mmCIF file of C-alpha atoms and ligand atoms in Angstrom:
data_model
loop_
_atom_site.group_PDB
_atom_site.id
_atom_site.type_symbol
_atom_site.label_atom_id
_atom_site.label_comp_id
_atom_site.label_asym_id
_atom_site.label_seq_id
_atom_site.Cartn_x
_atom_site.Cartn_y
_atom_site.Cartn_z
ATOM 1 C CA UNK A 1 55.160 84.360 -21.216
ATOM 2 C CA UNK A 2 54.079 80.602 -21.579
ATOM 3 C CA UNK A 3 51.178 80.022 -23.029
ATOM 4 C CA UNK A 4 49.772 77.543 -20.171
ATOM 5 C CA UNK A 5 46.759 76.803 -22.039
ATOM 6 C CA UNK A 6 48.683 74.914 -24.625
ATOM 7 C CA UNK A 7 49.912 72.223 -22.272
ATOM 8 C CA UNK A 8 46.961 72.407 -19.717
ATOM 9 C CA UNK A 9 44.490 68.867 -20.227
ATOM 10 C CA UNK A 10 41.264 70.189 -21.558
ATOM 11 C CA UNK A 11 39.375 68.979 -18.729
ATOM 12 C CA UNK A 12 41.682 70.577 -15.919
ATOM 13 C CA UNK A 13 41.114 73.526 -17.856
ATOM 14 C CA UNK A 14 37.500 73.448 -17.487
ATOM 15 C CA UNK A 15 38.063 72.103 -14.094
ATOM 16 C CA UNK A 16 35.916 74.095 -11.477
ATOM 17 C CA UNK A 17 37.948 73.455 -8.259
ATOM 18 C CA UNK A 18 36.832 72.454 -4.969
ATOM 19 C CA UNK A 19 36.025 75.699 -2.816
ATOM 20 C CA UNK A 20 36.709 74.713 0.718
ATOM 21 C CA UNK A 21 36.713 76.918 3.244
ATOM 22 C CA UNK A 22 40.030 78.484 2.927
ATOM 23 C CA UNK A 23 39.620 79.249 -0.357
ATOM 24 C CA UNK A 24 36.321 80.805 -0.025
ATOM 25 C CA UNK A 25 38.771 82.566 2.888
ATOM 26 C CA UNK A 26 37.262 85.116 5.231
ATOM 27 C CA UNK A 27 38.688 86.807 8.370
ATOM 28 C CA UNK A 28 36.713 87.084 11.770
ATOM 29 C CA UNK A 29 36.961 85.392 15.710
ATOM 30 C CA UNK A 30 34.646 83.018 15.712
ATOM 31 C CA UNK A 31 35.237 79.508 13.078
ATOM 32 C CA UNK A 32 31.950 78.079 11.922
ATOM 33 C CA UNK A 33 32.808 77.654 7.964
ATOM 34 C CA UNK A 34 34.641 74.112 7.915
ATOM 35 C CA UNK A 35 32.562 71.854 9.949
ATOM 36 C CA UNK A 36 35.728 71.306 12.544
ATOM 37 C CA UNK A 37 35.267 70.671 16.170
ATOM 38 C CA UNK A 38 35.836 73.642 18.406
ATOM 39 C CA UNK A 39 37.415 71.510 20.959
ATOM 40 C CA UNK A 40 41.408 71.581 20.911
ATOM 41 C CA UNK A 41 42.900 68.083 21.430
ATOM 42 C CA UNK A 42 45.974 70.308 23.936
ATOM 43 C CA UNK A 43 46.959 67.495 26.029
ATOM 44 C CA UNK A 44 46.831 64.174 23.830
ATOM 45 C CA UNK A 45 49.218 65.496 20.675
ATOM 46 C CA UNK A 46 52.723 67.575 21.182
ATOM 47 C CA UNK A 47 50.796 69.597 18.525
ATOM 48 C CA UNK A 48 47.697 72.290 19.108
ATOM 49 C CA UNK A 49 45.649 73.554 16.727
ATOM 50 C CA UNK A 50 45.063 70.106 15.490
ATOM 51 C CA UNK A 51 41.236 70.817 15.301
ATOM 52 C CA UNK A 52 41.817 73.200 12.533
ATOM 53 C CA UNK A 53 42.402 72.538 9.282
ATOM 54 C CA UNK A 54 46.022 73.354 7.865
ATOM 55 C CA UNK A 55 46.037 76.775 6.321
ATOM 56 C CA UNK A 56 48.245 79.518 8.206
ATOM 57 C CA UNK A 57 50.752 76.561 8.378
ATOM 58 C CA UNK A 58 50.825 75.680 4.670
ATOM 59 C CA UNK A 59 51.440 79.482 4.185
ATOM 60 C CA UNK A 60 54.079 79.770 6.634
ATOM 61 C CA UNK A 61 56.370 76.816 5.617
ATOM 62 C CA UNK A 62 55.820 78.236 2.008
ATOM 63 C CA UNK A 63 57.248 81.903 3.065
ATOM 64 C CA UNK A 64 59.706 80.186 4.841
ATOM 65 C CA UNK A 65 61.114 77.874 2.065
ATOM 66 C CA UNK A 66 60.896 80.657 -0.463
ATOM 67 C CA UNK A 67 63.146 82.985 1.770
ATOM 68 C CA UNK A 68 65.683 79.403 2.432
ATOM 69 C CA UNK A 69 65.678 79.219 -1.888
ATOM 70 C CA UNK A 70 65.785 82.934 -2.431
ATOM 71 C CA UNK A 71 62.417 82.046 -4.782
ATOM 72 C CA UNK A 72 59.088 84.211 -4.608
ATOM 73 C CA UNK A 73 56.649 82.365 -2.662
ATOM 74 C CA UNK A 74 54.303 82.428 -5.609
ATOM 75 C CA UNK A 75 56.505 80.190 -7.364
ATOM 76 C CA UNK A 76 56.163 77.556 -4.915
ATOM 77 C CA UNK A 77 54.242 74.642 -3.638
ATOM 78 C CA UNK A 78 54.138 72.085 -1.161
ATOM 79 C CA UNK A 79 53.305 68.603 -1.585
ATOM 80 C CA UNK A 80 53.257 65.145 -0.178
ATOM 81 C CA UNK A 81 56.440 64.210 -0.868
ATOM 82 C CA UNK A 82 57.950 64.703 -4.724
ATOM 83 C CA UNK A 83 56.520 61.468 -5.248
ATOM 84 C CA UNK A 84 53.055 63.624 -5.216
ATOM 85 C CA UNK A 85 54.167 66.373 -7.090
ATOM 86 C CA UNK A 86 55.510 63.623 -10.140
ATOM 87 C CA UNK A 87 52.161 62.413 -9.966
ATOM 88 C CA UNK A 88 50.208 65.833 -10.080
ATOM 89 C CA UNK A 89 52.007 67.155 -13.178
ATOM 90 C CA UNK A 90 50.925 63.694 -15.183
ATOM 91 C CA UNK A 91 47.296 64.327 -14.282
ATOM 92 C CA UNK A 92 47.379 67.913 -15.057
ATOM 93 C CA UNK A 93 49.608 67.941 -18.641
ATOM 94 C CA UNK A 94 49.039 64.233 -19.905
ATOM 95 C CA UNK A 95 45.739 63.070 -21.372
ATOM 96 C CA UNK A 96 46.267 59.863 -21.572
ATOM 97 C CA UNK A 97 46.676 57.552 -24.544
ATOM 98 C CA UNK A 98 47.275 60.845 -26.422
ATOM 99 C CA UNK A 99 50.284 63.003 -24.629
ATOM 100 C CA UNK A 100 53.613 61.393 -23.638
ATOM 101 C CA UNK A 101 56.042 61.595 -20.952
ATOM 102 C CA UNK A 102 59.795 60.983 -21.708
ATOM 103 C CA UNK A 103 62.602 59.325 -19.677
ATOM 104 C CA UNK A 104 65.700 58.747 -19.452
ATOM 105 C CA UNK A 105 66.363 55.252 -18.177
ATOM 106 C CA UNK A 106 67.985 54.070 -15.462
ATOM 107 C CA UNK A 107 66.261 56.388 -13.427
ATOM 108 C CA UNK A 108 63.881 56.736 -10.772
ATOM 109 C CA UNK A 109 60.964 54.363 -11.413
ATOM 110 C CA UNK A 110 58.221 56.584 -10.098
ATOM 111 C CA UNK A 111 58.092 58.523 -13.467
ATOM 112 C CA UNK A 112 57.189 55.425 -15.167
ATOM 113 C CA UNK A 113 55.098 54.014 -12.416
ATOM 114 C CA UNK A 114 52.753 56.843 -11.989
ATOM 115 C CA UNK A 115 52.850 57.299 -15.896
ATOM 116 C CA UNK A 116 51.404 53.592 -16.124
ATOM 117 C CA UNK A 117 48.577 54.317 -13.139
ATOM 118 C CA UNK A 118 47.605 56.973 -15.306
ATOM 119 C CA UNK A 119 47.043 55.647 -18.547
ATOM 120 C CA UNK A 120 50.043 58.300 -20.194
ATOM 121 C CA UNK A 121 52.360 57.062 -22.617
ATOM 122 C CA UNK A 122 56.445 56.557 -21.939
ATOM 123 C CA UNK A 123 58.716 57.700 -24.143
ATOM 124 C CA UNK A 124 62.361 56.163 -23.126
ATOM 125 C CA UNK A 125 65.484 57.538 -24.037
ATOM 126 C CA UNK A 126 68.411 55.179 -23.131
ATOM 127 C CA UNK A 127 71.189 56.909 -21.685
ATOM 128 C CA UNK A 128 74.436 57.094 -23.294
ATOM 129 C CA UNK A 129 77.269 55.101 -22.410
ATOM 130 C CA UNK A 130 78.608 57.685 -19.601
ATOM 131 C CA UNK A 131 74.794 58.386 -18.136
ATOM 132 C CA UNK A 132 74.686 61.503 -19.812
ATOM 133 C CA UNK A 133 71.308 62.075 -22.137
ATOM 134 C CA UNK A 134 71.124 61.285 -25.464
ATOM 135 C CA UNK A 135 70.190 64.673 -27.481
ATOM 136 C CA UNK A 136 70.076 63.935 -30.379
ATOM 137 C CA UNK A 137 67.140 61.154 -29.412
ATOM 138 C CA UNK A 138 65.349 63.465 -27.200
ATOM 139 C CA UNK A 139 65.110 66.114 -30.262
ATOM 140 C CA UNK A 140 64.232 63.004 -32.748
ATOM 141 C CA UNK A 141 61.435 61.800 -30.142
ATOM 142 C CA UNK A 142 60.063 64.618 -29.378
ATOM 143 C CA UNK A 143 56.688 64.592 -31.182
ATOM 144 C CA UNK A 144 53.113 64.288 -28.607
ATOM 145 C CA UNK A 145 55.767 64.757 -25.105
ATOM 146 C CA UNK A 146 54.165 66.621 -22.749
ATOM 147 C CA UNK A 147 56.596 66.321 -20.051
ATOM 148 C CA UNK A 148 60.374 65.525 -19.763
ATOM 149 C CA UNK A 149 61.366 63.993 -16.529
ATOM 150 C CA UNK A 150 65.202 64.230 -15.730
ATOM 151 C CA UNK A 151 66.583 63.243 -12.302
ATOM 152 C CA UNK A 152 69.700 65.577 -11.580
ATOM 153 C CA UNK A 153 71.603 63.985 -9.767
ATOM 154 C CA UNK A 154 70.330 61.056 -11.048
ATOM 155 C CA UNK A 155 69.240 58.079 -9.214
ATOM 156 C CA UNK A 156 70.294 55.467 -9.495
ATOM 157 C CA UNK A 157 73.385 56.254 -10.924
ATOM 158 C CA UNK A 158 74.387 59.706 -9.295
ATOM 159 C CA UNK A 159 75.781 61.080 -11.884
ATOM 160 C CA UNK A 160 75.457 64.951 -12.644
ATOM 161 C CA UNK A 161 73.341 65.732 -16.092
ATOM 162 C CA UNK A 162 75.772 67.941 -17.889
ATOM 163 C CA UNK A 163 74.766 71.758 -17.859
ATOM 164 C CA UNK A 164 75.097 72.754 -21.133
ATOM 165 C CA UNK A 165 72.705 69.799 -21.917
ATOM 166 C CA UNK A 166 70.370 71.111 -19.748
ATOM 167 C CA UNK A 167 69.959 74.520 -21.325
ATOM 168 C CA UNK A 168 70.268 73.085 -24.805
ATOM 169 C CA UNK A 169 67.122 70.995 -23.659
ATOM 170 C CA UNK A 170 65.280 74.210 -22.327
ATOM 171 C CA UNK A 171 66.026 75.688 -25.511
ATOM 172 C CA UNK A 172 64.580 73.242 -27.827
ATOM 173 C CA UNK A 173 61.758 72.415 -25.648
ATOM 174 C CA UNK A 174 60.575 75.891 -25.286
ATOM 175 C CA UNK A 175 57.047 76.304 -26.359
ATOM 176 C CA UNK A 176 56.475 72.327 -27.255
ATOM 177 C CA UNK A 177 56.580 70.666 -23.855
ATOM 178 C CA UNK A 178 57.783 71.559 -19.977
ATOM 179 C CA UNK A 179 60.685 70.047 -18.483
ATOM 180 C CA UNK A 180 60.567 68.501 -14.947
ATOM 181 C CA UNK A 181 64.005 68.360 -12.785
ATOM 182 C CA UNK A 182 63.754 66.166 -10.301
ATOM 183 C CA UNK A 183 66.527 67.444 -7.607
ATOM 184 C CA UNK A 184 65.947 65.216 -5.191
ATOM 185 C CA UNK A 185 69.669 65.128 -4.373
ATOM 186 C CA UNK A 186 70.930 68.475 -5.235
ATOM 187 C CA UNK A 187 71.372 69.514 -1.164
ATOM 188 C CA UNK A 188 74.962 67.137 -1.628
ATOM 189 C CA UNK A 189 75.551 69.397 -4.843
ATOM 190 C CA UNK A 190 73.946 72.421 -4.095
ATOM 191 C CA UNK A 191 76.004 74.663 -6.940
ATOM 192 C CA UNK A 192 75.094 72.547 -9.768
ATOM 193 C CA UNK A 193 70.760 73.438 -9.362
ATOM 194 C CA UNK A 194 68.811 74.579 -11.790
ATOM 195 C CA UNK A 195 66.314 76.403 -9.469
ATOM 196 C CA UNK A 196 67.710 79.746 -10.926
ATOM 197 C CA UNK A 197 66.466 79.363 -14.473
ATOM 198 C CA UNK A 198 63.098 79.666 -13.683
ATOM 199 C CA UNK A 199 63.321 82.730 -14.114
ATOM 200 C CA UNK A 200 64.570 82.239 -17.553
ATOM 201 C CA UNK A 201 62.766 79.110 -18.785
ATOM 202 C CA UNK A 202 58.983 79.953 -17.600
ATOM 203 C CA UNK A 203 58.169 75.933 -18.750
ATOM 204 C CA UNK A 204 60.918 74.700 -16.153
ATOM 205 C CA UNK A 205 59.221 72.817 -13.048
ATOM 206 C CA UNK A 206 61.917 71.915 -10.445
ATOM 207 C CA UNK A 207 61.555 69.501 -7.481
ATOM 208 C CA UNK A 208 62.858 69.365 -4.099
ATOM 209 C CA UNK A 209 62.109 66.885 -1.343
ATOM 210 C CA UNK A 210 62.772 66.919 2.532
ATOM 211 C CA UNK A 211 63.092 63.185 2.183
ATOM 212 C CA UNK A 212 67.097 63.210 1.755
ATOM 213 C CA UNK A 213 69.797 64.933 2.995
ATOM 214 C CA UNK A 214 67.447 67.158 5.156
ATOM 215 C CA UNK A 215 66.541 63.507 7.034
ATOM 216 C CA UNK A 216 62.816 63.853 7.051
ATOM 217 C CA UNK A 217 61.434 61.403 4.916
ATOM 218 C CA UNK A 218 59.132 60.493 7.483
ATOM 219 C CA UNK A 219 57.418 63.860 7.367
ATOM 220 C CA UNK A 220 56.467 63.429 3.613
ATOM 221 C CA UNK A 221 57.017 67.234 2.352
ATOM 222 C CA UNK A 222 58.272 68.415 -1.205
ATOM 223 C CA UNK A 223 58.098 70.691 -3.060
ATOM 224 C CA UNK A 224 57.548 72.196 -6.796
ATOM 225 C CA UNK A 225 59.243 75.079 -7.911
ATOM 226 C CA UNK A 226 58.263 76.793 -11.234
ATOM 227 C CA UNK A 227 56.187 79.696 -13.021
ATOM 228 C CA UNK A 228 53.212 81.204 -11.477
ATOM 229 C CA UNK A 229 51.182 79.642 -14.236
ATOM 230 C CA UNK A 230 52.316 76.632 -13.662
ATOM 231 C CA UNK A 231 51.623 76.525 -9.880
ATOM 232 C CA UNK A 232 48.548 77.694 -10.421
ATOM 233 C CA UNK A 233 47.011 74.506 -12.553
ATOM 234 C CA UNK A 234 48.636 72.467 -9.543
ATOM 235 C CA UNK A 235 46.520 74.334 -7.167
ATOM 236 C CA UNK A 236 43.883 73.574 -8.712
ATOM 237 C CA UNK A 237 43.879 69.692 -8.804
ATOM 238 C CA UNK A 238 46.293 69.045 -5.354
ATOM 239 C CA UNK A 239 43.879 68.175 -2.503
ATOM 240 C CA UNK A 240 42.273 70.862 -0.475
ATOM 241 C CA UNK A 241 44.622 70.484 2.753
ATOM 242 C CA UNK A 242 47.429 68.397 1.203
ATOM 243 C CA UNK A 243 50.104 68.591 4.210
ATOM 244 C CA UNK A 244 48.972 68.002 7.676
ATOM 245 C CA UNK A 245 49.624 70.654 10.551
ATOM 246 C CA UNK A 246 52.444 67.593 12.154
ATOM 247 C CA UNK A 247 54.327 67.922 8.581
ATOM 248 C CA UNK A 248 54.087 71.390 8.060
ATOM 249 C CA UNK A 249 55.122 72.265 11.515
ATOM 250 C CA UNK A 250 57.747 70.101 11.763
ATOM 251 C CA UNK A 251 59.381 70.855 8.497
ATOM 252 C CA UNK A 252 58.899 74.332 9.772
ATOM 253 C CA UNK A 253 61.162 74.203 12.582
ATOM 254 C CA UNK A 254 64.088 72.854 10.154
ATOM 255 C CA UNK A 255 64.318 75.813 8.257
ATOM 256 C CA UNK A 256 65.915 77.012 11.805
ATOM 257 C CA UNK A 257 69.577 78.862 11.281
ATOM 258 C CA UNK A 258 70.724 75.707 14.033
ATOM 259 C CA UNK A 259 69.328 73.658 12.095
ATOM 260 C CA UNK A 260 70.506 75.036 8.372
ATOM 261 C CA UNK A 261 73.821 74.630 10.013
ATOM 262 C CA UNK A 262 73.585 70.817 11.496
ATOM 263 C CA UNK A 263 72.389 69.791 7.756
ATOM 264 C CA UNK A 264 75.116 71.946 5.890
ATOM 265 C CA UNK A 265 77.611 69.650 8.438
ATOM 266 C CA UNK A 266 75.437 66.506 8.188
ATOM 267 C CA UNK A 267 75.669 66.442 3.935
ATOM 268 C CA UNK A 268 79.319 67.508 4.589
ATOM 269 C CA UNK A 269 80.116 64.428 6.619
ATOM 270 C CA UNK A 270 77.701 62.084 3.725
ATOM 271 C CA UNK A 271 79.825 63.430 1.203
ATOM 272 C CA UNK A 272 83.206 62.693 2.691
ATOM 273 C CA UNK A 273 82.442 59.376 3.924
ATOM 274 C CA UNK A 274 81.392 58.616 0.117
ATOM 275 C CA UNK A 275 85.080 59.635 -0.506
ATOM 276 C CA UNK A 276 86.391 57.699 2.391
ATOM 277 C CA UNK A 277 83.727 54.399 0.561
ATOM 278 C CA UNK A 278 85.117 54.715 -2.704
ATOM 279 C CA UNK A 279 88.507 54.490 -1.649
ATOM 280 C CA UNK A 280 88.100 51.755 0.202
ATOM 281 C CA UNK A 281 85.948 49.739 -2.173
ATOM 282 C CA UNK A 282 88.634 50.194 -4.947
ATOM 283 C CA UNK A 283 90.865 47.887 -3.489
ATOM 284 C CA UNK A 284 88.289 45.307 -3.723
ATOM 285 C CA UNK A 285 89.533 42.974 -6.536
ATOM 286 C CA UNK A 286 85.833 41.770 -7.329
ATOM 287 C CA UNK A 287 84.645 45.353 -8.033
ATOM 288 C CA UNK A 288 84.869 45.748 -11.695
ATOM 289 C CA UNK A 289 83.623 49.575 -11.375
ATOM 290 C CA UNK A 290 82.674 52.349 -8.671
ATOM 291 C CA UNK A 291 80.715 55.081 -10.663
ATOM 292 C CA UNK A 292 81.142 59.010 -9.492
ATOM 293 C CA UNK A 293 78.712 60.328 -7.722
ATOM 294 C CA UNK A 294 77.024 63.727 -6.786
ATOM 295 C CA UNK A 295 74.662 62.401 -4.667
ATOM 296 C CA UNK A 296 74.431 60.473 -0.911
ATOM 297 C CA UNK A 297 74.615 57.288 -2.623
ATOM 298 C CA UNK A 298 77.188 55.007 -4.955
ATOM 299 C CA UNK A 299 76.746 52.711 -7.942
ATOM 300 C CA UNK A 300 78.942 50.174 -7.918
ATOM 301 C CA UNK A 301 79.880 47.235 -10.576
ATOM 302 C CA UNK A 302 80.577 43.340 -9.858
ATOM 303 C CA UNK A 303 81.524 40.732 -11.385
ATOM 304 C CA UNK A 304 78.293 38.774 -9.584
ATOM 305 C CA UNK A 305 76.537 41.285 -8.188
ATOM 306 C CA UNK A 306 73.217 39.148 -7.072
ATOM 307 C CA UNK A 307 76.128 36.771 -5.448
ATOM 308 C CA UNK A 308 77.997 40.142 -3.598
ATOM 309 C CA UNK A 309 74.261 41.542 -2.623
ATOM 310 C CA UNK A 310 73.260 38.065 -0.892
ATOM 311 C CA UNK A 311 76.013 37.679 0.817
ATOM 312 C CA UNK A 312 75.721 41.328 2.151
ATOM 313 C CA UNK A 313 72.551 40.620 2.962
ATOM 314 C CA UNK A 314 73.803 37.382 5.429
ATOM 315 C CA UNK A 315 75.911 39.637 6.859
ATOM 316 C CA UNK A 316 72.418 42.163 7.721
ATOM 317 C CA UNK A 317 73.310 44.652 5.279
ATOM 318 C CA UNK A 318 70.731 45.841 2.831
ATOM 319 C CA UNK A 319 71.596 47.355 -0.025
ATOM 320 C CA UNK A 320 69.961 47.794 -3.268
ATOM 321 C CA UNK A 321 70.571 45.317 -6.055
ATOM 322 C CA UNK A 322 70.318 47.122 -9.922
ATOM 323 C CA UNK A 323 71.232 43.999 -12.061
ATOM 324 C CA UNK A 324 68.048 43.503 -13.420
ATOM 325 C CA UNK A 325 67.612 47.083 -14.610
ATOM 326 C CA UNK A 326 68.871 48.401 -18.189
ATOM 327 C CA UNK A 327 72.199 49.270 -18.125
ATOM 328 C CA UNK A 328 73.243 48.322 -14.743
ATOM 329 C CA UNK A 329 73.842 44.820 -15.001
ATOM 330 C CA UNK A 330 75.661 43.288 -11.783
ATOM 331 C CA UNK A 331 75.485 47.270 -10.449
ATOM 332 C CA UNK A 332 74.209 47.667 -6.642
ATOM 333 C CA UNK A 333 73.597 51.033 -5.428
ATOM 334 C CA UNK A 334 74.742 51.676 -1.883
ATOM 335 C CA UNK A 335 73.543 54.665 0.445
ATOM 336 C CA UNK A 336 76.287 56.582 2.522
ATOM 337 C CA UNK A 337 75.569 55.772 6.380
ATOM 338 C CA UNK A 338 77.530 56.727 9.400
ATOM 339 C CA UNK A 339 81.547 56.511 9.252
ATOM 340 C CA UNK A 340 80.696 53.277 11.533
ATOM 341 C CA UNK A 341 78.080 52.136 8.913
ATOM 342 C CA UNK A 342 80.386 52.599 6.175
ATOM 343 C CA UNK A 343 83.367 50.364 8.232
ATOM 344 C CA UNK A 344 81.312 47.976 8.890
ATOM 345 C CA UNK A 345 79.955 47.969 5.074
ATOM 346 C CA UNK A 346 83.736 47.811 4.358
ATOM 347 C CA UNK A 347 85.123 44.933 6.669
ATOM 348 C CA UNK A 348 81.980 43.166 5.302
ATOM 349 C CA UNK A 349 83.225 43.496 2.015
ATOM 350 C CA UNK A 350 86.806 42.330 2.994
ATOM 351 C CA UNK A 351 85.170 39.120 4.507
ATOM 352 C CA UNK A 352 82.538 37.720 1.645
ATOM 353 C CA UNK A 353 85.936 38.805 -0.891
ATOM 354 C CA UNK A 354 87.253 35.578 0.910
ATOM 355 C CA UNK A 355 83.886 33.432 0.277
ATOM 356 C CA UNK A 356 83.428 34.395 -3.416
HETATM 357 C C1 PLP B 1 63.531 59.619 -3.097
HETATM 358 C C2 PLP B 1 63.205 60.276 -4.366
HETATM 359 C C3 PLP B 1 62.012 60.975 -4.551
HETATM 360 C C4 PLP B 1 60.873 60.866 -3.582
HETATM 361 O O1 PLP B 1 60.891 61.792 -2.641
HETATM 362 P P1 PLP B 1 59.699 61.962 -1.613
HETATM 363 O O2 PLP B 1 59.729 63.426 -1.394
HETATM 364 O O3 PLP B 1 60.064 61.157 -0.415
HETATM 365 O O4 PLP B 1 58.419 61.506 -2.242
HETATM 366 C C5 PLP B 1 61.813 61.673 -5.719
HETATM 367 N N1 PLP B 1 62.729 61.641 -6.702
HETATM 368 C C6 PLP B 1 63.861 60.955 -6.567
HETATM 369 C C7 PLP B 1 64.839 60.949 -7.676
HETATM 370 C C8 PLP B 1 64.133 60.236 -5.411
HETATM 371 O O5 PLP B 1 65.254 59.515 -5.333
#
């Protein structure tokens, strides 16, 4: 079993955390242990209950996401977005100055960003020429890493981290740090997650956000998905009520069997109009290279990319310009809209071709 004192900060360790009312728990009719007002706001809000503080909710959209991942409950958390939970696992693992985190660059900036607020060290390991990782780095780098963050599918480039790499990683990493996949887009992939090896890799963390393909990024709910242990330290430094009652309730009602079924047909639809995008774009004679992608997103390649991205941006569509990133010089990574979204992105394309 993992040995969660080895990777725990001392201080967490020793950490004595906050005992609000719900953990102190308790079980009665009348509420006079949390200082809330007895008076329910009914009629203002389309929500009740919003006097209380979140608790039954919390527990409720935890049961119900465990039974939607076929995880034990206990393995799960909820956060504010994954964006929290990337930030929670620095502050628990990484003192700072000392431990390190390591990347794999281009990815998603928040690793690094919340790394930097934090005072934690950044270990980056270029990708290889195909976006895969580069192993025999990782093993070579390895010495004072805490944490591994790798985004699967990866953003920005959406490509899929190879498998095999992924439990040759777990393997080596077993016992000297934990390893953090970021899933953010896994709902357009579903088969290729890693969720399942929790249960053989006890310092695997996964993470899962509502933010994409289940079209709630408004809400701001994710989630972290790893051993007992692990979970456990998070508990103990997350804030005492982390998701409001709106969130929890909402992202509730989504876990639905209607509504399972309109995002199963929603990511569907994504994913073909991606194919229908690519095909289009590749007659584009200014497109030096469209990059494959697992996720609801494409990378693509110019020949002037800042030239293609203003332009597209006179025309009203905003995309997301890469050029100045490592790697992905003249690349601009495009979301998959509507099939209208995507024609118009297309006969846009055909006209600024003309202007270039
Ligand atoms: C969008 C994104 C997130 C952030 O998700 P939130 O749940 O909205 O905070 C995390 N990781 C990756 C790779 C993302 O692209």
């Amino acid at each position: 079993m993992i040995d969660i004192n080895k990777f725990i900060r001392k201080n967490i360790k020793n950490l004595i955390p906050y005992q609000s009312a719900r953990r102190i728990k308790g079980k009665g009719d009348i509420w006079l242990n949390a200082n809330e007002s007895p008076f329910i706001q009914k009629k203002t809000f389309f929500f009740d209950n919003l006097n209380r503080y979140p608790d039954k909710e919390y527990k409720l959209l935890i049961k119900t996401y465990s039974q939607y991942l076929n995880i034990n409950y206990k393995n799960i958390l909820a956060t504010r977005g994954s964006d929290e939970a990337i930030e929670l696992l620095i502050k628990a693992f990484c003192e700072p100055q000392i431990d390190r985190i390591m990347i794999f660059p281009p990815t998603y900036d928040m690793y690094q960003v919340y790394a930097n607020i934090l005072n934690v060290e950044i270990i980056s390991i270029l990708q290889l020429k195909n976006f895969q990782i580069d192993l025999i780095s990782l093993k070579k780098f390895i010495k004072q890493v805490k944490l591994i963050y790798i985004c699967n599918p990866n953003n920005p480039t959406g490509t899929l981290i190879n498998p095999q790499d992924i439990i040759e990683i777990l393997n080596f990493t077993k016992n000297r740090c934990l390893v953090i996949i970021d899933e953010a887009y896994i709902e357009f992939c579903l088969k290729r997650t890693s969720i399942n090896l929790i249960h053989n890799f006890d310092h695997l963390i996964v993470l899962r956000t509502l933010s994409k393909a289940f079209g709630l990024a408004s809400i701001r709910c994710g989630f972290i998905i790893a051993h007992i242990e692990i979970i456990n330290v998070i508990k103990k430094i997350i804030a005492p009520y982390p998701l409001s009652t709106p969130t929890l309730k909402i992202a509730q009602s989504f876990f639905s069997q209607k509504n399972l079924t309109i995002l199963k047909k929603n990511v569907s639809e994504l994913n073909k109009n991606k194919k229908f995008l690519i095909k289009e774009l590749k007659n584009l004679s200014y497109i030096k290279k469209i990059f494959p992608s697992s996720a609801n997103f494409i990378l693509v390649s110019f020949y002037y990319s800042d030239k293609v991205f203003l332009q597209l941006l006179k025309n009203k569509i905003v995309t997301r310009n890469q050029n100045f990133k490592i790697l992905l010089k003249n690349c601009i990574r495009i979301s998959v809209g509507t099939y209208a979204e995507c024609v118009s992105l297309i006969n846009t394309f055909q006209v600024i071709q003309i202007n270039i």
